[in-house]
Tab-separated table of C-alpha atoms and ligand atoms in Angstrom:
chain	number	residue	atom	x	y	z
W	1	MET	CA	91.693	-81.169	-44.353
W	2	PRO	CA	88.834	-82.985	-42.693
W	3	LYS	CA	85.467	-82.667	-44.380
W	4	PRO	CA	82.480	-81.120	-42.548
W	5	GLY	CA	80.946	-84.430	-42.239
W	6	THR	CA	83.379	-85.789	-39.579
W	7	PRO	CA	81.492	-88.805	-37.779
W	8	LYS	CA	79.973	-87.786	-34.514
W	9	GLY	CA	81.737	-88.794	-31.417
W	10	ALA	CA	85.149	-88.888	-33.171
W	11	SER	CA	87.438	-87.115	-31.022
W	12	ILE	CA	88.854	-84.029	-33.075
W	13	SER	CA	91.611	-81.627	-32.048
W	14	ALA	CA	91.376	-78.021	-31.393
W	15	ASP	CA	93.089	-77.204	-34.823
W	16	GLU	CA	90.523	-79.607	-36.735
W	17	ARG	CA	87.528	-77.977	-35.071
W	18	PHE	CA	88.846	-74.586	-36.014
W	19	ARG	CA	89.119	-75.870	-39.815
W	20	LEU	CA	85.470	-77.301	-39.501
W	21	VAL	CA	84.040	-74.037	-38.207
W	22	VAL	CA	85.884	-72.075	-40.945
W	23	GLU	CA	84.961	-74.540	-43.528
W	24	ALA	CA	81.193	-74.411	-42.529
W	25	ALA	CA	81.064	-70.688	-42.461
W	26	PRO	CA	78.641	-68.932	-44.868
W	27	ASN	CA	81.002	-66.393	-45.788
W	28	ALA	CA	84.376	-66.539	-47.532
W	29	MET	CA	87.184	-66.871	-45.035
W	30	VAL	CA	90.973	-66.795	-45.877
W	31	LEU	CA	93.714	-67.137	-43.431
W	32	ILE	CA	96.925	-65.591	-44.418
W	33	ASP	CA	100.322	-65.730	-42.816
W	34	GLN	CA	102.959	-63.204	-41.853
W	35	GLY	CA	104.438	-63.303	-45.392
W	36	GLY	CA	100.838	-62.598	-47.042
W	37	LEU	CA	100.682	-66.098	-48.303
W	38	ILE	CA	97.135	-67.965	-48.380
W	39	SER	CA	97.430	-70.764	-45.883
W	40	MET	CA	93.714	-71.852	-45.755
W	41	VAL	CA	90.373	-71.068	-47.506
W	42	ASN	CA	86.943	-72.414	-47.209
W	43	ALA	CA	84.342	-73.553	-49.738
W	44	ALA	CA	82.501	-70.171	-49.663
W	45	THR	CA	86.056	-68.616	-50.867
W	46	GLU	CA	86.005	-70.937	-53.826
W	47	ARG	CA	82.249	-70.046	-54.850
W	48	LEU	CA	83.006	-66.205	-54.327
W	49	PHE	CA	86.361	-65.888	-56.183
W	50	GLY	CA	85.838	-68.472	-58.764
W	51	TYR	CA	89.181	-70.251	-57.891
W	52	GLN	CA	89.618	-73.955	-57.057
W	53	ARG	CA	91.385	-74.217	-53.565
W	54	ALA	CA	94.590	-75.578	-54.917
W	55	GLU	CA	94.959	-72.418	-57.045
W	56	LEU	CA	94.772	-70.170	-53.979
W	57	LEU	CA	96.808	-72.223	-51.276
W	58	GLY	CA	100.363	-70.869	-50.877
W	59	GLN	CA	99.852	-67.823	-53.202
W	60	PRO	CA	100.060	-64.121	-52.173
W	61	VAL	CA	96.480	-62.936	-50.907
W	62	GLU	CA	96.945	-59.889	-53.327
W	63	MET	CA	95.749	-62.056	-56.206
W	64	LEU	CA	92.227	-61.481	-54.630
W	65	VAL	CA	92.885	-57.792	-54.617
W	66	PRO	CA	91.921	-55.724	-57.576
W	67	GLU	CA	94.875	-54.682	-59.681
W	68	SER	CA	94.512	-50.890	-58.789
W	69	HIS	CA	94.806	-51.660	-55.108
W	70	ARG	CA	97.439	-54.293	-55.081
W	71	GLY	CA	100.258	-51.630	-54.749
W	72	HIS	CA	99.409	-50.386	-51.231
W	73	HIS	CA	97.685	-53.532	-49.928
W	74	ALA	CA	101.084	-55.129	-49.105
W	75	GLY	CA	101.969	-52.321	-47.012
W	76	LEU	CA	98.621	-52.084	-45.244
W	77	ARG	CA	98.775	-55.954	-44.786
W	78	GLU	CA	102.231	-55.735	-43.233
W	79	GLY	CA	100.891	-52.702	-40.980
W	80	PHE	CA	98.009	-54.777	-39.677
W	81	PHE	CA	100.359	-57.599	-38.725
W	82	ARG	CA	102.638	-55.210	-36.784
W	83	ASN	CA	99.790	-53.890	-34.853
W	84	ALA	CA	97.393	-56.560	-34.947
W	85	GLN	CA	95.729	-56.769	-31.405
W	86	SER	CA	91.918	-57.129	-32.152
W	87	SER	CA	89.770	-57.795	-34.757
W	88	ARG	CA	88.379	-54.833	-36.999
W	89	PRO	CA	86.814	-53.992	-40.204
W	90	MET	CA	88.918	-53.327	-42.937
W	91	GLY	CA	89.005	-50.151	-45.167
W	92	ALA	CA	87.766	-47.692	-42.232
W	93	GLY	CA	84.567	-46.766	-44.096
W	94	ARG	CA	85.894	-46.919	-47.733
W	95	ASP	CA	84.064	-48.810	-50.419
W	96	LEU	CA	85.999	-52.109	-50.702
W	97	PHE	CA	86.132	-54.631	-53.689
W	98	ALA	CA	87.493	-57.959	-54.153
W	99	ARG	CA	88.870	-59.464	-57.489
W	100	HIS	CA	87.002	-62.561	-58.982
W	101	LYS	CA	89.183	-64.947	-61.060
W	102	ASP	CA	87.699	-63.642	-64.182
W	103	GLY	CA	88.774	-60.080	-63.310
W	104	SER	CA	85.535	-58.558	-62.172
W	105	GLN	CA	85.184	-56.666	-59.104
W	106	ILE	CA	82.792	-57.758	-56.141
W	107	PRO	CA	81.776	-55.052	-53.573
W	108	VAL	CA	82.624	-56.611	-50.152
W	109	GLU	CA	82.877	-55.990	-46.332
W	110	ILE	CA	85.914	-57.334	-44.828
W	111	GLY	CA	86.519	-58.335	-41.241
W	112	LEU	CA	90.070	-58.910	-39.963
W	113	ASN	CA	90.887	-61.401	-37.131
W	114	PRO	CA	94.464	-61.755	-35.704
W	115	ILE	CA	94.891	-65.394	-34.517
W	116	GLN	CA	97.949	-66.821	-32.672
W	117	THR	CA	98.793	-70.293	-34.172
W	118	ASP	CA	101.748	-72.539	-33.562
W	119	LYS	CA	103.001	-71.301	-36.989
W	120	GLY	CA	102.842	-67.855	-35.601
W	121	LEU	CA	100.539	-64.917	-35.741
W	122	MET	CA	98.139	-65.084	-38.757
W	123	VAL	CA	95.083	-63.151	-40.044
W	124	LEU	CA	91.761	-64.577	-40.742
W	125	SER	CA	89.819	-62.472	-43.212
W	126	ALA	CA	86.075	-62.838	-43.315
W	127	ILE	CA	84.754	-61.414	-46.704
W	128	VAL	CA	81.040	-60.699	-47.163
W	129	ASP	CA	79.594	-60.246	-50.774
W	130	ILE	CA	77.584	-56.948	-50.662
W	131	SER	CA	76.622	-56.670	-54.410
W	132	ASP	CA	72.947	-57.253	-53.514
W	133	ARG	CA	73.027	-54.489	-51.153
W	134	ALA	CA	75.109	-52.301	-53.459
W	135	GLN	CA	72.797	-52.771	-56.247
W	136	LYS	CA	69.804	-52.157	-54.237
W	137	LEU	CA	71.432	-48.897	-52.886
W	138	GLN	CA	72.237	-47.882	-56.269
W	139	ARG	CA	68.722	-48.391	-57.640
W	140	LEU	CA	67.419	-46.485	-54.690
W	141	ASN	CA	69.746	-43.715	-55.397
W	142	GLU	CA	68.643	-43.652	-59.105
W	143	THR	CA	64.988	-43.425	-58.029
W	144	LEU	CA	65.563	-40.930	-55.635
W	145	GLN	CA	67.460	-38.791	-58.181
W	146	ALA	CA	64.842	-39.263	-60.761
W	147	ARG	CA	62.211	-38.132	-58.038
W	148	THR	CA	64.099	-35.122	-57.128
W	149	GLN	CA	64.488	-34.125	-60.795
W	150	GLU	CA	60.713	-34.443	-61.206
W	151	LEU	CA	59.956	-32.525	-57.959
W	152	GLU	CA	62.219	-29.766	-59.020
W	153	ALA	CA	60.562	-29.522	-62.601
W	154	VAL	CA	57.195	-29.447	-60.932
W	155	ASN	CA	58.299	-26.878	-58.469
W	156	HIS	CA	59.553	-24.733	-61.133
W	157	GLU	CA	56.359	-24.825	-63.111
W	158	LEU	CA	54.317	-24.057	-59.997
W	159	GLU	CA	56.730	-21.142	-59.342
W	160	ALA	CA	56.260	-19.737	-63.037
W	161	PHE	CA	52.634	-20.184	-62.762
W	162	ALA	CA	52.098	-18.237	-59.678
W	163	TYR	CA	54.182	-15.453	-60.839
W	164	SER	CA	52.477	-15.423	-64.184
W	165	VAL	CA	49.176	-15.448	-62.407
W	166	SER	CA	49.790	-12.742	-59.949
W	167	HIS	CA	51.502	-10.645	-62.484
W	168	ASP	CA	48.509	-11.224	-65.064
W	169	LEU	CA	45.859	-10.530	-62.292
W	170	ARG	CA	47.201	-6.980	-61.819
W	171	ALA	CA	45.872	-5.535	-65.198
W	172	PRO	CA	42.107	-6.262	-64.515
W	173	LEU	CA	42.241	-5.313	-61.041
W	174	ARG	CA	43.742	-2.027	-62.036
W	175	SER	CA	40.688	-1.321	-64.334
W	176	MET	CA	38.300	-2.688	-61.503
W	177	ASP	CA	39.874	-0.209	-59.261
W	178	GLY	CA	40.036	2.742	-61.833
W	179	PHE	CA	36.448	2.494	-63.028
W	180	SER	CA	34.851	1.994	-59.547
W	181	LEU	CA	36.729	5.289	-58.636
W	182	ALA	CA	35.362	6.831	-61.556
W	183	LEU	CA	31.861	5.803	-60.868
W	184	LEU	CA	32.124	7.027	-57.134
W	185	GLU	CA	33.570	10.481	-58.514
W	186	ASP	CA	31.540	11.281	-61.433
W	187	TYR	CA	28.285	9.430	-60.786
W	188	SER	CA	28.050	10.041	-56.999
W	189	ASP	CA	25.016	12.293	-57.481
W	190	ARG	CA	22.862	9.495	-58.944
W	191	LEU	CA	23.862	6.885	-56.401
W	192	ASP	CA	22.283	6.775	-52.861
W	193	ASP	CA	24.262	6.139	-49.685
W	194	THR	CA	23.747	2.323	-49.949
W	195	GLY	CA	25.234	2.303	-53.550
W	196	LYS	CA	28.153	4.540	-52.556
W	197	ASP	CA	28.754	2.106	-49.439
W	198	TYR	CA	28.665	-1.018	-51.991
W	199	LEU	CA	31.289	0.689	-54.175
W	200	THR	CA	33.475	1.782	-51.317
W	201	ARG	CA	33.362	-1.880	-50.290
W	202	ILE	CA	34.298	-3.042	-53.846
W	203	ARG	CA	37.268	-0.728	-53.885
W	204	ARG	CA	38.460	-1.849	-50.434
W	205	GLY	CA	38.292	-5.447	-51.775
W	206	ALA	CA	40.531	-4.290	-54.768
W	207	VAL	CA	43.065	-2.605	-52.669
W	208	ARG	CA	43.419	-5.726	-50.403
W	209	MET	CA	43.551	-8.090	-53.554
W	210	ALA	CA	46.302	-5.899	-54.940
W	211	GLN	CA	48.289	-6.126	-51.617
W	212	LEU	CA	47.883	-10.027	-51.813
W	213	ILE	CA	48.909	-10.016	-55.462
W	214	ASP	CA	52.118	-7.942	-54.495
W	215	ASP	CA	52.947	-10.416	-51.745
W	216	LEU	CA	52.699	-13.217	-53.807
W	217	LEU	CA	54.893	-11.686	-56.307
W	218	LYS	CA	57.159	-11.066	-53.517
W	219	LEU	CA	57.189	-14.557	-52.533
W	220	SER	CA	57.838	-16.059	-55.880
W	221	ARG	CA	60.636	-13.541	-56.498
W	222	VAL	CA	62.231	-14.835	-53.423
W	223	THR	CA	61.994	-18.467	-54.657
W	224	ARG	CA	63.384	-17.471	-58.417
W	225	ALA	CA	66.050	-15.457	-57.422
W	226	GLY	CA	69.470	-16.863	-57.312
W	227	ILE	CA	71.289	-17.209	-53.984
W	228	ALA	CA	74.789	-15.783	-53.527
W	229	PRO	CA	76.243	-16.871	-50.017
W	230	GLN	CA	78.889	-14.943	-48.572
W	231	PRO	CA	80.279	-14.086	-45.113
W	232	THR	CA	77.382	-12.093	-43.543
W	233	ASP	CA	77.094	-10.000	-40.211
W	234	LEU	CA	73.506	-10.792	-39.195
W	235	SER	CA	73.926	-8.850	-36.105
W	236	ALA	CA	74.505	-5.794	-38.260
W	237	LEU	CA	71.460	-6.546	-40.516
W	238	ALA	CA	69.251	-7.078	-37.514
W	239	GLN	CA	70.155	-3.508	-36.109
W	240	GLU	CA	69.505	-2.085	-39.381
W	241	VAL	CA	66.084	-3.589	-39.527
W	242	VAL	CA	65.293	-2.426	-35.910
W	243	THR	CA	66.271	1.012	-36.649
W	244	GLU	CA	63.928	1.192	-39.583
W	245	LEU	CA	61.094	-0.255	-37.220
W	246	ARG	CA	61.757	2.313	-34.726
W	247	GLN	CA	61.670	5.171	-37.544
W	248	LEU	CA	58.339	3.970	-38.887
W	249	ASP	CA	56.862	3.565	-35.154
W	250	PRO	CA	58.514	6.295	-33.069
W	251	ARG	CA	56.089	6.072	-30.482
W	252	ARG	CA	56.632	2.562	-29.422
W	253	GLN	CA	58.792	1.726	-26.417
W	254	VAL	CA	60.416	-1.626	-27.291
W	255	ALA	CA	63.433	-2.924	-25.498
W	256	VAL	CA	65.792	-4.511	-28.186
W	257	SER	CA	68.631	-6.725	-27.603
W	258	ILE	CA	70.834	-7.830	-30.320
W	259	ALA	CA	73.762	-10.184	-29.660
W	260	PRO	CA	76.779	-8.757	-31.598
W	261	HIS	CA	78.924	-10.153	-34.352
W	262	LEU	CA	76.826	-13.044	-35.156
W	263	GLN	CA	78.070	-14.401	-38.610
W	264	ALA	CA	77.034	-16.882	-41.087
W	265	ILE	CA	77.627	-17.790	-44.924
W	266	ALA	CA	74.341	-16.537	-46.186
W	267	ASP	CA	72.980	-14.491	-48.942
W	268	PRO	CA	72.812	-11.047	-47.271
W	269	HIS	CA	69.840	-9.680	-49.405
W	270	LEU	CA	67.754	-12.819	-48.733
W	271	ILE	CA	68.802	-12.927	-44.899
W	272	ARG	CA	67.611	-9.094	-44.539
W	273	VAL	CA	64.338	-10.176	-45.917
W	274	VAL	CA	64.162	-13.066	-43.148
W	275	LEU	CA	65.132	-10.555	-40.470
W	276	ASP	CA	62.692	-8.001	-41.786
W	277	ASN	CA	59.846	-10.370	-41.388
W	278	LEU	CA	60.979	-12.014	-38.165
W	279	LEU	CA	61.848	-8.815	-36.294
W	280	GLY	CA	58.814	-7.107	-37.926
W	281	ASN	CA	56.610	-9.868	-36.353
W	282	ALA	CA	58.165	-9.497	-33.005
W	283	TRP	CA	57.751	-5.710	-33.138
W	284	LYS	CA	54.033	-6.235	-34.455
W	285	PHE	CA	52.769	-8.863	-31.903
W	286	THR	CA	54.293	-7.069	-28.973
W	287	ASN	CA	52.520	-3.782	-29.608
W	288	ARG	CA	49.762	-4.444	-26.880
W	289	ARG	CA	52.639	-4.579	-24.013
W	290	ALA	CA	53.819	-1.480	-22.312
W	291	ASP	CA	57.144	-3.666	-21.511
W	292	ALA	CA	57.716	-4.976	-24.945
W	293	ALA	CA	61.043	-6.747	-25.476
W	294	ILE	CA	62.503	-8.298	-28.636
W	295	GLY	CA	65.638	-9.567	-29.913
W	296	PHE	CA	68.096	-11.465	-31.817
W	297	ARG	CA	70.635	-14.009	-30.557
W	298	ALA	CA	72.645	-17.438	-31.191
W	299	GLY	CA	70.401	-20.316	-30.978
W	300	SER	CA	70.141	-23.999	-32.071
W	301	ILE	CA	68.143	-26.629	-33.691
W	302	ASP	CA	68.775	-30.167	-32.407
W	303	ASN	CA	72.380	-29.140	-31.379
W	304	ARG	CA	73.142	-27.598	-34.811
W	305	PRO	CA	74.079	-23.890	-34.325
W	306	GLY	CA	71.906	-21.224	-35.602
W	307	PHE	CA	69.962	-18.018	-34.810
W	308	GLN	CA	66.727	-16.949	-32.677
W	309	VAL	CA	64.386	-14.071	-33.095
W	310	PHE	CA	62.347	-13.788	-29.904
W	311	ASP	CA	59.506	-11.674	-28.352
W	312	ASN	CA	57.222	-11.411	-25.209
W	313	GLY	CA	54.179	-10.674	-27.245
W	314	VAL	CA	50.844	-12.197	-27.731
W	315	GLY	CA	52.197	-15.502	-28.875
W	316	PHE	CA	49.895	-18.189	-30.268
W	317	ASP	CA	48.658	-21.901	-29.626
W	318	MET	CA	51.303	-24.159	-30.989
W	319	ALA	CA	48.497	-26.696	-32.418
W	320	TYR	CA	48.420	-24.312	-35.400
W	321	ALA	CA	52.066	-23.639	-35.762
W	322	HIS	CA	52.695	-26.189	-38.689
W	323	LYS	CA	50.157	-23.858	-40.709
W	324	LEU	CA	52.237	-20.813	-40.643
W	325	PHE	CA	54.849	-21.610	-42.966
W	326	ALA	CA	51.999	-21.696	-45.903
W	327	PRO	CA	51.074	-18.657	-47.627
W	328	PHE	CA	48.222	-16.552	-46.259
W	329	GLN	CA	47.851	-18.407	-42.999
W	330	ARG	CA	47.279	-16.351	-39.941
W	331	LEU	CA	46.328	-16.743	-36.367
W	332	HIS	CA	45.323	-13.381	-35.737
W	333	THR	CA	42.553	-11.332	-37.486
W	334	ALA	CA	43.512	-8.109	-39.674
W	335	SER	CA	41.545	-5.898	-37.279
W	336	GLU	CA	43.978	-7.173	-34.397
W	337	PHE	CA	47.120	-7.090	-36.169
W	338	GLU	CA	47.543	-5.890	-39.777
W	339	GLY	CA	49.238	-8.316	-42.545
W	340	THR	CA	48.729	-10.708	-45.133
W	341	GLY	CA	50.397	-13.965	-43.616
W	342	ILE	CA	53.222	-13.960	-46.476
W	343	GLY	CA	55.893	-13.176	-43.976
W	344	LEU	CA	56.740	-16.726	-42.467
W	345	ALA	CA	56.041	-18.625	-45.845
W	346	THR	CA	58.770	-16.035	-47.389
W	347	VAL	CA	61.147	-16.795	-44.400
W	348	ALA	CA	60.719	-20.630	-44.608
W	349	ARG	CA	61.453	-20.404	-48.396
W	350	ILE	CA	64.604	-18.646	-47.695
W	351	ILE	CA	65.758	-20.835	-44.943
W	352	ARG	CA	65.455	-23.883	-46.919
W	353	ARG	CA	67.080	-22.413	-49.732
W	354	HIS	CA	70.111	-22.114	-47.821
W	355	GLY	CA	69.675	-25.787	-46.619
W	356	GLY	CA	68.699	-24.855	-43.187
W	357	GLU	CA	65.707	-25.516	-40.893
W	358	ILE	CA	63.237	-23.270	-39.150
W	359	ARG	CA	61.349	-23.775	-35.764
W	360	ILE	CA	58.628	-22.031	-33.900
W	361	ASP	CA	58.018	-21.834	-30.280
W	362	SER	CA	55.228	-19.948	-28.855
W	363	MET	CA	52.547	-19.808	-26.209
W	364	PRO	CA	49.451	-17.574	-25.927
W	365	ASN	CA	50.559	-14.354	-24.045
W	366	GLY	CA	53.878	-16.265	-23.499
W	367	GLY	CA	55.905	-14.774	-26.311
W	368	THR	CA	57.348	-16.434	-29.532
W	369	THR	CA	60.863	-17.759	-30.392
W	370	ILE	CA	61.750	-18.450	-34.103
W	371	SER	CA	64.823	-20.513	-34.303
W	372	PHE	CA	66.649	-21.166	-37.735
W	373	THR	CA	69.750	-22.625	-39.186
W	374	LEU	CA	71.341	-21.813	-42.338
W	375	GLN	CA	73.423	-25.001	-43.235
W	376	ALA	CA	72.304	-28.511	-44.461
W	377	ARG	CA	72.524	-31.205	-41.808
W	378	GLU	CA	75.317	-33.131	-43.798
W	379	SER	CA	77.668	-30.372	-44.147
W	380	THR	CA	77.688	-29.536	-40.220
W	381	ASP	CA	78.037	-33.240	-38.956
W	382	VAL	CA	81.730	-33.948	-39.445
O	1	LIG	N1	56.167	-13.201	-33.312
O	1	LIG	C1	54.839	-13.690	-33.208
O	1	LIG	N2	54.146	-13.603	-32.313
O	1	LIG	C2	52.638	-14.052	-32.309
O	1	LIG	N3	52.342	-14.555	-33.611
O	1	LIG	C3	53.105	-14.725	-34.766
O	1	LIG	C4	54.472	-14.272	-34.653
O	1	LIG	N4	54.958	-14.469	-35.756
O	1	LIG	C5	54.044	-14.960	-36.566
O	1	LIG	N5	52.766	-14.926	-35.663
O	1	LIG	C6	51.502	-15.535	-36.309
O	1	LIG	O1	51.894	-16.253	-37.520
O	1	LIG	C7	51.060	-15.588	-38.468
O	1	LIG	C8	51.579	-15.539	-40.078
O	1	LIG	O2	52.962	-14.845	-39.941
O	1	LIG	P1	53.441	-13.968	-41.081
O	1	LIG	O3	54.494	-13.134	-40.772
O	1	LIG	O4	53.616	-15.028	-42.081
O	1	LIG	O5	52.129	-13.207	-41.600
O	1	LIG	P2	51.649	-11.632	-40.961
O	1	LIG	O6	52.903	-11.131	-40.158
O	1	LIG	O7	50.289	-11.847	-40.214
O	1	LIG	O8	51.507	-10.881	-42.155
O	1	LIG	P3	52.812	-10.492	-43.211
O	1	LIG	O9	54.084	-10.826	-42.682
O	1	LIG	O10	52.566	-10.786	-44.613
O	1	LIG	O11	52.674	-8.790	-43.197
O	1	LIG	C9	50.659	-14.235	-38.182
O	1	LIG	O12	49.637	-13.629	-38.350
O	1	LIG	C10	50.519	-14.562	-36.494
O	1	LIG	O13	49.195	-15.040	-36.305
O	2	LIG	MG1	54.890	-11.070	-40.945
């Protein structure tokens, strides 16, 4: 074989030029004939596999394939020769390994190129060592796993903390509430109107705080409860929620449209909480309209199928939308619309626990649409 340093100007044949190019390639290149025998290798092949050229030439290419894959390699190779029309990567997305002379395995990517020669059809394989990439990827994966575990632990602690704080706050609050009531009832003849007014305000504060604590407890229960996904009829659940809303507020005229038979694999109890909150919001924030209309229908986020709860109510400025999934964030005052601001935080947690996503679209006086999916991205992208 001619060496790479062939003198300039010397005329070389096409065959020799091909050999020179292959020899100079930075990646291992192995030419095999129809019988699967190695007919040419380059210097990079010697370096990658640890063999001398003479040990490889004329040998079956399977000597470079790990023992565990040798069995079916011959069949695949023959298949490629039979259908060889164009170049393609080997392995169709599988992790590929080559076998070093010392028996170790090298992660590789292989490109297969059919070539017509005067000795018939041959295949030139270009083999790229991806050990570095594979190692980096593994290190990244390990770091990611460690971080995820840390985050889960921190999250768990925070949830336990929120639960115990809100739980323990109840007892002192109950005594504040009880004693302020006693003061108001038993000592009212010794208090003037201003004093009574102050006490009444203290009591109102206590009631409000009790409500906040209850809501916090509800939120942490949602996160702590296990999730049991099963085939669930979301339309039926939405219908139940609306029936209850109508019973609680029979005077309101609201046009409700619920698309029938919308199904998902989800935890029915938790999804009921989601629909309670979203339809509850739609119901509440349309209460100024005589032609209030709310509903539940199929929707999507980034082409992934999901669901939507929509209304034609007061809406809000989207500039503040990102805040709404945090507890106690509200864009309307309690005097306008009652509530503590825990609903959407609860909904977002439930959706996230299902591996889904949630998105809000709203406009002041233009109504609100909340879309959600219930499946992780990976499992839907087939
Ligand atoms: N459908 C909607 N239309 C208009 N504003 C909404 C709608 N849904 C949510 N919002 C805005 O987002 C805020 C947070 O909603 P969220 O459900 O968390 O709390 P809330 O309904 O105020 O109280 P809670 O649900 O705890 O009773 C609301 O206060 C409101 O400002
Ligand atoms: Mg709400």
